[in-house]
mmCIF file of C-alpha atoms in Angstrom:
data_model
loop_
_atom_site.group_PDB
_atom_site.id
_atom_site.type_symbol
_atom_site.label_atom_id
_atom_site.label_comp_id
_atom_site.label_asym_id
_atom_site.label_seq_id
_atom_site.Cartn_x
_atom_site.Cartn_y
_atom_site.Cartn_z
ATOM 1 C CA MET M 1 -6.078 45.054 -24.994
ATOM 2 C CA ASN M 2 -9.029 42.646 -24.048
ATOM 3 C CA GLU M 3 -9.217 42.780 -20.638
ATOM 4 C CA LYS M 4 -11.994 39.734 -20.438
ATOM 5 C CA LEU M 5 -11.021 36.842 -18.408
ATOM 6 C CA TRP M 6 -14.124 34.691 -20.447
ATOM 7 C CA THR M 7 -13.068 34.193 -23.766
ATOM 8 C CA ARG M 8 -13.580 31.764 -26.182
ATOM 9 C CA ASN M 9 -10.092 30.318 -25.851
ATOM 10 C CA TYR M 10 -10.026 30.530 -22.025
ATOM 11 C CA ILE M 11 -13.216 28.591 -22.014
ATOM 12 C CA LEU M 12 -12.174 26.153 -24.611
ATOM 13 C CA LEU M 13 -8.977 25.370 -22.721
ATOM 14 C CA ALA M 14 -10.213 24.887 -19.324
ATOM 15 C CA ALA M 15 -13.442 22.810 -20.786
ATOM 16 C CA GLY M 16 -10.632 20.405 -22.709
ATOM 17 C CA ASN M 17 -8.513 20.239 -19.429
ATOM 18 C CA LEU M 18 -11.790 19.539 -17.618
ATOM 19 C CA PHE M 19 -12.624 16.589 -19.888
ATOM 20 C CA MET M 20 -8.699 15.322 -20.052
ATOM 21 C CA THR M 21 -8.423 15.356 -16.144
ATOM 22 C CA ILE M 22 -11.914 13.278 -15.709
ATOM 23 C CA GLY M 23 -10.226 10.946 -18.020
ATOM 24 C CA PHE M 24 -7.467 11.029 -16.049
ATOM 25 C CA TYR M 25 -9.536 10.795 -12.172
ATOM 26 C CA PHE M 26 -11.121 7.368 -13.842
ATOM 27 C CA LEU M 27 -8.072 5.569 -13.139
ATOM 28 C CA MET M 28 -7.408 6.312 -9.921
ATOM 29 C CA PRO M 29 -9.826 4.580 -7.886
ATOM 30 C CA THR M 30 -10.134 2.002 -10.346
ATOM 31 C CA LEU M 31 -6.618 1.165 -11.558
ATOM 32 C CA PRO M 32 -5.744 -0.840 -7.916
ATOM 33 C CA VAL M 33 -8.449 -2.670 -8.461
ATOM 34 C CA TYR M 34 -7.828 -4.247 -11.947
ATOM 35 C CA VAL M 35 -3.858 -4.778 -10.620
ATOM 36 C CA ILE M 36 -4.928 -6.840 -7.756
ATOM 37 C CA ASP M 37 -8.232 -8.473 -9.414
ATOM 38 C CA VAL M 38 -6.651 -8.897 -12.779
ATOM 39 C CA LEU M 39 -3.198 -8.909 -12.772
ATOM 40 C CA GLY M 40 -3.504 -10.966 -9.439
ATOM 41 C CA ALA M 41 -0.729 -8.658 -7.955
ATOM 42 C CA GLN M 42 -0.383 -7.858 -4.226
ATOM 43 C CA LYS M 43 -1.335 -4.516 -2.419
ATOM 44 C CA HIS M 44 2.148 -2.994 -2.401
ATOM 45 C CA ASP M 45 2.734 -3.741 -5.843
ATOM 46 C CA VAL M 46 -0.249 -1.176 -6.556
ATOM 47 C CA GLY M 47 2.430 1.329 -5.541
ATOM 48 C CA TYR M 48 4.927 0.538 -8.379
ATOM 49 C CA ILE M 49 2.448 0.938 -11.033
ATOM 50 C CA LEU M 50 1.208 4.574 -9.547
ATOM 51 C CA ALA M 51 4.527 6.026 -8.598
ATOM 52 C CA ALA M 52 5.843 5.025 -12.310
ATOM 53 C CA TYR M 53 3.471 7.839 -13.923
ATOM 54 C CA THR M 54 4.300 10.167 -11.519
ATOM 55 C CA ILE M 55 7.960 9.893 -11.661
ATOM 56 C CA SER M 56 7.885 9.846 -15.153
ATOM 57 C CA ALA M 57 5.663 12.741 -15.248
ATOM 58 C CA LEU M 58 8.474 14.594 -12.979
ATOM 59 C CA ILE M 59 10.939 13.569 -15.090
ATOM 60 C CA ILE M 60 10.120 15.277 -18.006
ATOM 61 C CA ARG M 61 8.400 18.623 -16.898
ATOM 62 C CA PRO M 62 11.676 20.393 -16.962
ATOM 63 C CA PHE M 63 12.425 19.358 -20.374
ATOM 64 C CA THR M 64 8.625 20.537 -21.355
ATOM 65 C CA GLY M 65 8.859 23.449 -19.675
ATOM 66 C CA TYR M 66 12.436 24.338 -21.832
ATOM 67 C CA ALA M 67 10.887 23.005 -25.146
ATOM 68 C CA ILE M 68 7.452 24.928 -25.240
ATOM 69 C CA ASP M 69 10.043 28.458 -24.619
ATOM 70 C CA ALA M 70 12.086 27.322 -27.256
ATOM 71 C CA ILE M 71 9.805 25.926 -30.234
ATOM 72 C CA GLY M 72 5.691 27.228 -28.582
ATOM 73 C CA ARG M 73 3.050 25.943 -27.301
ATOM 74 C CA LYS M 74 0.561 24.597 -29.873
ATOM 75 C CA TRP M 75 1.731 21.592 -31.362
ATOM 76 C CA ILE M 76 3.442 19.952 -28.384
ATOM 77 C CA TYR M 77 0.185 20.465 -26.557
ATOM 78 C CA LEU M 78 -2.013 18.954 -29.172
ATOM 79 C CA ILE M 79 0.190 15.904 -29.847
ATOM 80 C CA SER M 80 1.054 14.817 -26.260
ATOM 81 C CA PHE M 81 -2.682 15.462 -25.088
ATOM 82 C CA LEU M 82 -3.620 13.059 -28.172
ATOM 83 C CA ILE M 83 -1.465 10.382 -27.466
ATOM 84 C CA PHE M 84 -2.369 10.526 -23.448
ATOM 85 C CA SER M 85 -5.770 10.124 -25.166
ATOM 86 C CA LEU M 86 -5.367 7.275 -26.899
ATOM 87 C CA MET M 87 -3.335 5.256 -24.357
ATOM 88 C CA LEU M 88 -6.097 5.311 -22.078
ATOM 89 C CA SER M 89 -7.553 2.840 -24.218
ATOM 90 C CA VAL M 90 -4.418 0.519 -24.340
ATOM 91 C CA TYR M 91 -4.382 -0.574 -20.578
ATOM 92 C CA PRO M 92 -7.182 -3.542 -20.824
ATOM 93 C CA PHE M 93 -4.594 -5.136 -23.395
ATOM 94 C CA MET M 94 -2.015 -4.828 -20.841
ATOM 95 C CA LEU M 95 -2.411 -8.340 -18.969
ATOM 96 C CA THR M 96 0.853 -8.490 -17.297
ATOM 97 C CA PHE M 97 2.138 -6.311 -14.430
ATOM 98 C CA ALA M 98 5.268 -5.878 -16.185
ATOM 99 C CA ALA M 99 3.464 -4.517 -19.481
ATOM 100 C CA LEU M 100 0.842 -2.432 -17.576
ATOM 101 C CA PHE M 101 4.374 -0.815 -15.398
ATOM 102 C CA ALA M 102 5.795 -0.358 -19.090
ATOM 103 C CA LEU M 103 2.571 1.438 -19.766
ATOM 104 C CA ARG M 104 2.271 3.637 -17.163
ATOM 105 C CA PHE M 105 5.244 4.657 -16.947
ATOM 106 C CA PHE M 106 5.292 5.995 -20.497
ATOM 107 C CA HIS M 107 1.821 7.693 -19.933
ATOM 108 C CA GLY M 108 2.866 9.347 -17.556
ATOM 109 C CA PHE M 109 5.646 11.509 -19.787
ATOM 110 C CA THR M 110 2.289 12.339 -21.513
ATOM 111 C CA TRP M 111 0.743 13.594 -18.531
ATOM 112 C CA GLY M 112 3.273 15.550 -17.442
ATOM 113 C CA ILE M 113 4.143 17.391 -21.052
ATOM 114 C CA THR M 114 0.046 17.979 -21.441
ATOM 115 C CA THR M 115 -0.395 19.472 -17.879
ATOM 116 C CA THR M 116 2.554 21.454 -18.043
ATOM 117 C CA THR M 117 1.845 23.014 -21.432
ATOM 118 C CA GLY M 118 -1.673 23.271 -20.695
ATOM 119 C CA SER M 119 -1.109 25.214 -17.334
ATOM 120 C CA THR M 120 1.531 27.764 -19.417
ATOM 121 C CA THR M 121 -0.963 28.287 -22.388
ATOM 122 C CA VAL M 122 -3.497 29.273 -19.999
ATOM 123 C CA VAL M 123 -1.585 31.943 -18.541
ATOM 124 C CA ASP M 124 -0.951 33.239 -21.930
ATOM 125 C CA ILE M 125 -4.423 33.914 -23.000
ATOM 126 C CA ILE M 126 -5.038 35.521 -19.691
ATOM 127 C CA PRO M 127 -5.189 39.305 -18.830
ATOM 128 C CA SER M 128 -2.511 40.060 -16.487
ATOM 129 C CA THR M 129 -5.491 42.101 -14.502
ATOM 130 C CA LYS M 130 -7.229 39.025 -14.029
ATOM 131 C CA ARG M 131 -4.115 36.409 -13.884
ATOM 132 C CA GLY M 132 -5.234 35.428 -10.218
ATOM 133 C CA ARG M 133 -8.779 34.393 -10.697
ATOM 134 C CA GLY M 134 -8.118 33.141 -13.643
ATOM 135 C CA ILE M 135 -5.473 30.644 -13.129
ATOM 136 C CA GLY M 136 -7.977 29.428 -10.112
ATOM 137 C CA TYR M 137 -10.416 29.086 -12.079
ATOM 138 C CA TYR M 138 -8.750 26.922 -14.343
ATOM 139 C CA GLY M 139 -7.235 25.004 -11.572
ATOM 140 C CA MET M 140 -11.039 24.138 -10.508
ATOM 141 C CA SER M 141 -11.263 22.117 -13.421
ATOM 142 C CA PHE M 142 -8.873 19.596 -11.736
ATOM 143 C CA THR M 143 -11.361 19.500 -8.385
ATOM 144 C CA ILE M 144 -14.025 18.892 -10.519
ATOM 145 C CA SER M 145 -12.919 16.089 -12.557
ATOM 146 C CA MET M 146 -11.770 14.378 -9.038
ATOM 147 C CA ALA M 147 -15.452 14.818 -8.615
ATOM 148 C CA LEU M 148 -16.725 13.440 -11.415
ATOM 149 C CA GLY M 149 -13.896 11.174 -13.062
ATOM 150 C CA PRO M 150 -13.952 8.079 -10.140
ATOM 151 C CA VAL M 151 -18.150 8.096 -9.621
ATOM 152 C CA ILE M 152 -18.384 7.967 -13.521
ATOM 153 C CA ALA M 153 -15.494 5.068 -13.756
ATOM 154 C CA ILE M 154 -16.802 3.406 -10.839
ATOM 155 C CA THR M 155 -20.700 3.042 -11.657
ATOM 156 C CA ILE M 156 -18.975 1.691 -15.358
ATOM 157 C CA LEU M 157 -16.690 -0.651 -14.188
ATOM 158 C CA HIS M 158 -19.627 -2.011 -11.906
ATOM 159 C CA ARG M 159 -22.069 -2.191 -14.739
ATOM 160 C CA PHE M 160 -19.942 -3.510 -17.774
ATOM 161 C CA GLY M 161 -16.571 -3.891 -16.592
ATOM 162 C CA PHE M 162 -12.848 -2.989 -16.812
ATOM 163 C CA ARG M 163 -12.688 -2.461 -21.091
ATOM 164 C CA PRO M 164 -15.477 -0.556 -21.390
ATOM 165 C CA MET M 165 -14.044 2.058 -18.251
ATOM 166 C CA PHE M 166 -10.620 2.244 -20.434
ATOM 167 C CA TYR M 167 -12.281 2.803 -23.669
ATOM 168 C CA SER M 168 -14.536 5.241 -21.905
ATOM 169 C CA ALA M 169 -11.894 7.400 -19.808
ATOM 170 C CA SER M 170 -9.949 7.770 -23.498
ATOM 171 C CA CYS M 171 -13.617 9.010 -24.903
ATOM 172 C CA PHE M 172 -13.745 11.533 -22.570
ATOM 173 C CA ALA M 173 -10.286 12.592 -23.240
ATOM 174 C CA LEU M 174 -10.576 12.807 -27.120
ATOM 175 C CA PHE M 175 -13.426 14.851 -26.288
ATOM 176 C CA GLY M 176 -10.794 17.624 -24.561
ATOM 177 C CA LEU M 177 -8.592 17.262 -27.209
ATOM 178 C CA ILE M 178 -11.432 18.012 -29.964
ATOM 179 C CA LEU M 179 -11.840 21.292 -27.595
ATOM 180 C CA ALA M 180 -8.358 22.331 -27.115
ATOM 181 C CA SER M 181 -7.513 21.962 -30.970
ATOM 182 C CA PHE M 182 -10.303 24.961 -31.900
ATOM 183 C CA VAL M 183 -8.315 27.290 -29.587
ATOM 184 C CA LYS M 184 -6.474 30.159 -31.043
ATOM 185 C CA TYR M 185 -2.983 29.989 -29.599
ATOM 186 C CA PRO M 186 -0.870 33.174 -29.210
ATOM 187 C CA PRO M 187 1.913 33.468 -31.466
ATOM 188 C CA MET M 188 5.085 33.091 -29.421
ATOM 189 C CA PRO M 189 7.958 36.030 -30.215
ATOM 190 C CA ARG M 190 11.466 34.478 -30.648
ATOM 191 C CA PRO M 191 13.681 35.064 -28.022
ATOM 192 C CA ALA M 192 16.172 37.571 -28.175
ATOM 193 C CA LYS M 193 19.102 34.821 -28.277
ATOM 194 C CA LYS M 194 19.390 30.977 -27.729
ATOM 195 C CA GLN M 195 17.881 29.795 -24.890
ATOM 196 C CA HIS M 196 20.108 26.894 -22.747
ATOM 197 C CA PHE M 197 18.330 24.513 -20.616
ATOM 198 C CA SER M 198 18.904 25.088 -17.012
ATOM 199 C CA TRP M 199 17.471 23.513 -13.705
ATOM 200 C CA LYS M 200 17.698 27.031 -12.244
ATOM 201 C CA ASN M 201 14.052 28.173 -14.651
ATOM 202 C CA PHE M 202 13.037 25.054 -12.696
ATOM 203 C CA ILE M 203 13.514 25.109 -8.971
ATOM 204 C CA GLU M 204 13.199 27.616 -6.978
ATOM 205 C CA LYS M 205 15.064 27.699 -3.821
ATOM 206 C CA SER M 206 13.378 29.911 -1.679
ATOM 207 C CA SER M 207 10.356 27.568 -2.086
ATOM 208 C CA LEU M 208 12.252 24.645 -0.722
ATOM 209 C CA PRO M 209 10.463 25.131 2.760
ATOM 210 C CA MET M 210 7.295 25.285 1.470
ATOM 211 C CA ALA M 211 8.053 22.337 -0.766
ATOM 212 C CA LEU M 212 8.949 20.137 1.782
ATOM 213 C CA THR M 213 6.073 20.638 4.025
ATOM 214 C CA HIS M 214 3.684 20.277 0.506
ATOM 215 C CA ILE M 215 5.992 16.807 0.241
ATOM 216 C CA LEU M 216 4.891 15.661 3.583
ATOM 217 C CA PHE M 217 1.481 16.245 2.761
ATOM 218 C CA GLY M 218 1.217 14.786 -0.567
ATOM 219 C CA ILE M 219 2.300 11.926 0.933
ATOM 220 C CA THR M 220 -1.080 11.022 2.770
ATOM 221 C CA TYR M 221 -2.964 12.901 -0.192
ATOM 222 C CA GLY M 222 -1.526 9.711 -2.242
ATOM 223 C CA GLY M 223 -2.655 7.416 0.478
ATOM 224 C CA VAL M 224 -6.143 8.393 -0.146
ATOM 225 C CA ILE M 225 -5.991 8.673 -3.809
ATOM 226 C CA SER M 226 -4.205 5.467 -4.563
ATOM 227 C CA TYR M 227 -5.886 2.977 -1.677
ATOM 228 C CA ILE M 228 -9.288 4.156 -0.558
ATOM 229 C CA THR M 229 -10.857 1.762 -2.964
ATOM 230 C CA LEU M 230 -8.953 -1.092 -1.431
ATOM 231 C CA PHE M 231 -10.457 0.291 1.931
ATOM 232 C CA ASP M 232 -13.546 0.635 0.812
ATOM 233 C CA LYS M 233 -13.813 -2.685 -0.514
ATOM 234 C CA GLU M 234 -12.139 -4.300 2.475
ATOM 235 C CA HIS M 235 -15.020 -2.415 4.751
ATOM 236 C CA GLN M 236 -17.584 -3.043 2.241
ATOM 237 C CA PHE M 237 -18.798 0.318 2.558
ATOM 238 C CA ASN M 238 -19.682 0.078 -1.135
ATOM 239 C CA ALA M 239 -18.952 4.349 -1.051
ATOM 240 C CA SER M 240 -16.035 4.962 -2.706
ATOM 241 C CA GLY M 241 -17.371 6.821 -5.560
ATOM 242 C CA PRO M 242 -19.556 9.334 -3.086
ATOM 243 C CA PHE M 243 -15.961 9.376 -0.945
ATOM 244 C CA PHE M 244 -14.002 11.245 -4.080
ATOM 245 C CA LEU M 245 -17.404 13.482 -4.510
ATOM 246 C CA ILE M 246 -17.689 14.750 -1.115
ATOM 247 C CA ILE M 247 -13.647 14.993 -0.412
ATOM 248 C CA ALA M 248 -13.898 17.216 -4.030
ATOM 249 C CA GLY M 249 -16.624 19.169 -2.130
ATOM 250 C CA GLY M 250 -14.756 19.810 1.135
ATOM 251 C CA ILE M 251 -11.964 21.030 -1.464
ATOM 252 C CA PHE M 252 -14.240 23.439 -3.443
ATOM 253 C CA LEU M 253 -16.066 24.616 0.301
ATOM 254 C CA SER M 254 -12.846 25.329 1.641
ATOM 255 C CA ARG M 255 -11.636 27.308 -1.430
ATOM 256 C CA LEU M 256 -14.207 29.690 -1.182
ATOM 257 C CA PHE M 257 -13.137 31.016 2.149
ATOM 258 C CA ALA M 258 -9.345 30.168 2.581
ATOM 259 C CA GLY M 259 -7.791 32.791 0.322
ATOM 260 C CA ARG M 260 -9.716 35.951 1.661
ATOM 261 C CA ILE M 261 -8.276 34.521 5.349
ATOM 262 C CA PHE M 262 -5.296 34.221 4.072
ATOM 263 C CA ASP M 263 -5.195 38.013 2.526
ATOM 264 C CA ARG M 264 -6.648 39.429 5.627
ATOM 265 C CA SER M 265 -4.748 37.445 8.431
ATOM 266 C CA GLY M 266 -1.547 35.369 6.659
ATOM 267 C CA PRO M 267 -1.088 31.824 6.623
ATOM 268 C CA TYR M 268 -0.534 30.862 10.604
ATOM 269 C CA ARG M 269 -3.903 30.325 12.026
ATOM 270 C CA LEU M 270 -5.410 29.216 8.827
ATOM 271 C CA MET M 271 -2.290 26.483 8.060
ATOM 272 C CA ILE M 272 -2.624 25.301 11.477
ATOM 273 C CA THR M 273 -6.296 24.650 10.979
ATOM 274 C CA GLY M 274 -5.772 22.980 7.614
ATOM 275 C CA PHE M 275 -3.525 20.350 9.252
ATOM 276 C CA VAL M 276 -5.385 19.887 11.982
ATOM 277 C CA VAL M 277 -8.857 19.405 10.178
ATOM 278 C CA THR M 278 -6.862 16.726 7.664
ATOM 279 C CA ILE M 279 -5.549 14.825 11.027
ATOM 280 C CA LEU M 280 -8.718 14.639 12.474
ATOM 281 C CA GLY M 281 -9.765 13.493 9.165
ATOM 282 C CA PHE M 282 -7.453 10.631 8.819
ATOM 283 C CA LEU M 283 -7.870 9.726 12.749
ATOM 284 C CA VAL M 284 -11.643 8.953 11.909
ATOM 285 C CA LEU M 285 -10.840 6.997 8.493
ATOM 286 C CA SER M 286 -8.693 4.682 10.730
ATOM 287 C CA LEU M 287 -10.286 4.006 13.485
ATOM 288 C CA LEU M 288 -13.825 4.513 12.787
ATOM 289 C CA HIS M 289 -15.293 1.834 10.640
ATOM 290 C CA ASN M 290 -18.602 2.876 9.156
ATOM 291 C CA THR M 291 -20.031 4.297 6.125
ATOM 292 C CA GLY M 292 -21.405 7.561 8.047
ATOM 293 C CA CYS M 293 -17.443 8.261 9.492
ATOM 294 C CA PHE M 294 -15.988 6.729 5.864
ATOM 295 C CA LEU M 295 -17.912 9.951 4.326
ATOM 296 C CA LEU M 296 -17.201 12.106 7.125
ATOM 297 C CA SER M 297 -13.438 11.642 7.086
ATOM 298 C CA ALA M 298 -13.713 12.881 3.044
ATOM 299 C CA PHE M 299 -15.131 15.921 4.223
ATOM 300 C CA LEU M 300 -12.668 16.927 6.639
ATOM 301 C CA ILE M 301 -9.925 15.779 4.245
ATOM 302 C CA GLY M 302 -11.377 17.251 1.394
ATOM 303 C CA MET M 303 -11.627 20.671 4.063
ATOM 304 C CA GLY M 304 -7.826 20.236 5.115
ATOM 305 C CA SER M 305 -6.874 20.135 1.648
ATOM 306 C CA GLY M 306 -8.487 22.819 0.197
ATOM 307 C CA ILE M 307 -7.125 25.090 2.806
ATOM 308 C CA LEU M 308 -3.550 23.503 2.603
ATOM 309 C CA MET M 309 -2.785 23.610 -0.825
ATOM 310 C CA PRO M 310 -3.751 27.512 -1.941
ATOM 311 C CA SER M 311 -2.271 28.662 1.251
ATOM 312 C CA VAL M 312 1.131 26.999 -0.008
ATOM 313 C CA GLN M 313 0.961 27.978 -3.181
ATOM 314 C CA THR M 314 0.170 31.634 -2.212
ATOM 315 C CA MET M 315 2.837 31.646 0.119
ATOM 316 C CA VAL M 316 5.819 30.331 -2.356
ATOM 317 C CA ASN M 317 4.617 33.142 -4.807
ATOM 318 C CA ASN M 318 4.767 35.700 -1.762
ATOM 319 C CA VAL M 319 8.355 35.173 -1.618
ATOM 320 C CA VAL M 320 9.341 35.439 -5.187
ATOM 321 C CA GLY M 321 9.340 38.573 -7.578
ATOM 322 C CA ILE M 322 7.486 38.029 -10.991
ATOM 323 C CA GLU M 323 10.289 36.530 -12.689
ATOM 324 C CA ARG M 324 10.491 33.876 -10.497
ATOM 325 C CA ARG M 325 7.136 32.875 -10.331
ATOM 326 C CA GLY M 326 7.326 30.396 -12.886
ATOM 327 C CA ALA M 327 10.015 28.272 -11.310
ATOM 328 C CA ALA M 328 8.662 28.765 -8.160
ATOM 329 C CA ASN M 329 4.826 27.140 -9.154
ATOM 330 C CA ALA M 330 7.210 24.674 -10.543
ATOM 331 C CA THR M 331 8.771 23.563 -7.610
ATOM 332 C CA ILE M 332 5.835 23.573 -5.486
ATOM 333 C CA THR M 333 3.945 21.405 -8.301
ATOM 334 C CA THR M 334 6.894 18.794 -8.529
ATOM 335 C CA ALA M 335 6.935 18.801 -4.582
ATOM 336 C CA PHE M 336 3.405 17.774 -4.496
ATOM 337 C CA ASP M 337 3.411 15.031 -7.022
ATOM 338 C CA LEU M 338 6.765 13.868 -5.957
ATOM 339 C CA GLY M 339 4.769 13.255 -2.248
ATOM 340 C CA ILE M 340 1.740 11.653 -4.017
ATOM 341 C CA GLY M 341 4.185 9.537 -5.250
ATOM 342 C CA MET M 342 6.220 8.640 -2.293
ATOM 343 C CA GLY M 343 3.313 7.951 -0.624
ATOM 344 C CA SER M 344 1.579 5.468 -3.588
ATOM 345 C CA LEU M 345 4.849 3.814 -3.098
ATOM 346 C CA PHE M 346 5.914 3.544 0.520
ATOM 347 C CA LEU M 347 2.321 3.611 2.110
ATOM 348 C CA GLY M 348 1.398 0.355 0.098
ATOM 349 C CA PHE M 349 4.783 -1.334 1.897
ATOM 350 C CA LEU M 350 3.289 -0.158 5.158
ATOM 351 C CA SER M 351 -0.452 -1.255 4.366
ATOM 352 C CA GLU M 352 1.233 -4.882 3.953
ATOM 353 C CA LEU M 353 2.770 -4.815 7.130
ATOM 354 C CA ILE M 354 0.046 -2.945 9.619
ATOM 355 C CA GLY M 355 -3.357 -2.989 7.163
ATOM 356 C CA LEU M 356 -4.831 -0.366 5.582
ATOM 357 C CA ALA M 357 -6.232 1.179 8.764
ATOM 358 C CA GLY M 358 -3.037 1.536 10.553
ATOM 359 C CA MET M 359 -1.423 2.853 7.587
ATOM 360 C CA TYR M 360 -3.870 5.775 7.402
ATOM 361 C CA LEU M 361 -3.081 5.924 11.070
ATOM 362 C CA SER M 362 -0.055 6.317 10.105
ATOM 363 C CA CYS M 363 -0.611 9.163 7.944
ATOM 364 C CA THR M 364 -1.523 11.211 10.876
ATOM 365 C CA LEU M 365 2.045 10.922 12.173
ATOM 366 C CA VAL M 366 3.225 12.342 8.712
ATOM 367 C CA LEU M 367 0.976 15.268 9.135
ATOM 368 C CA ALA M 368 1.851 16.226 12.504
ATOM 369 C CA ALA M 369 5.497 16.340 11.464
ATOM 370 C CA ALA M 370 4.601 19.039 8.488
ATOM 371 C CA LEU M 371 2.658 20.673 10.800
ATOM 372 C CA ILE M 372 5.762 21.238 13.333
ATOM 373 C CA PHE M 373 7.816 22.029 10.794
ATOM 374 C CA PHE M 374 5.745 24.265 9.671
ATOM 375 C CA VAL M 375 5.079 26.162 13.281
ATOM 376 C CA THR M 376 8.707 26.189 14.416
ATOM 377 C CA TYR M 377 10.307 26.885 11.017
ATOM 378 C CA VAL M 378 8.330 27.276 7.875
ATOM 379 C CA HIS M 379 6.112 30.459 9.005
ATOM 380 C CA ASP M 380 9.349 32.151 10.449
ATOM 381 C CA TYR M 381 10.778 31.885 7.229
ATOM 382 C CA TYR M 382 7.989 32.791 5.026
ATOM 383 C CA VAL M 383 7.722 36.173 7.406
ATOM 384 C CA GLN M 384 11.499 37.191 6.950
ATOM 385 C CA HIS M 385 11.506 36.343 2.933
ATOM 386 C CA LEU M 386 8.124 37.848 1.922
ATOM 387 C CA TYR M 387 9.054 39.619 -0.974
ATOM 388 C CA GLN M 388 9.369 43.592 -1.227
ATOM 389 C CA GLY M 389 9.266 44.473 -4.832
#
């Protein structure tokens, strides 16, 4: 049995995912500007565009899980990857709000299929003895792309405009597809009996308290990735690119130590620290309006996010047996995406009423509610439901 982690297949899958997600993150800071400056829409309309993508991804994921188990991974992955990449080049032709909304909704389907299939495929090729670190390293491709994608996209946008920026996003994703096409996909064993789709294979009830915490955190995170470029433009910091770079650096740095603290001491103090640091980041962002504080808030929010996200994921996996880990991870991922979608939509409306600074200040209340819920209920629930198998 090959116990190597850094195999050719693993490297190609991780690199392919990195380039695909760079293309994805091209749009996170630039699409809100496109919606307002080119289409002439309002701030709350940005929420519709961003939420449509998340909602369609949420809809397709359970069906994708059934399909890749029943049919196999390879062609579902590569075809959805191709469509996702090509659709990035169609954005500059969407000159009305309705057309962009429709494109964004269908593009979300391809994102949901591709990310679900890719994350499942990489588990197939990771040795069971190295699954934890293998999944963790693979997930770092999202963090790296979150740092690189916005910086590259904003640079291209400022120098060349929207059309070259969209085309460049498509080229990055297509390069990722080329890498993924050289992977030797493990053969799928035929199931002993025909599988029937069931929501039980997607939702894990024991994960729901942690999932609710993740939804609340996701709402505030959605406010950052959806509206920070507009906030930067409003205050003329001209630092939205460095903001995303620093927030990714904060996530990366905190991940280096958060896991070891969790294993040694459990989640209680670690989660409280993560919430407090994130709340401080939003307070700095909303109240102190200069470039230095803008970038400091990015570091604090990144540090807090890097503590909270893997800690919640570890808690979820600690309350289920191996036979339900897939459903548990799907539940927590869906919860986070749902939170981001809710944040993109509802915070946009809120920003129209109280401004972007007021909107970010309100995020501290959402995080405070999540912290109280964790301290008063979720932690005790977690301790009582620790899996003993």
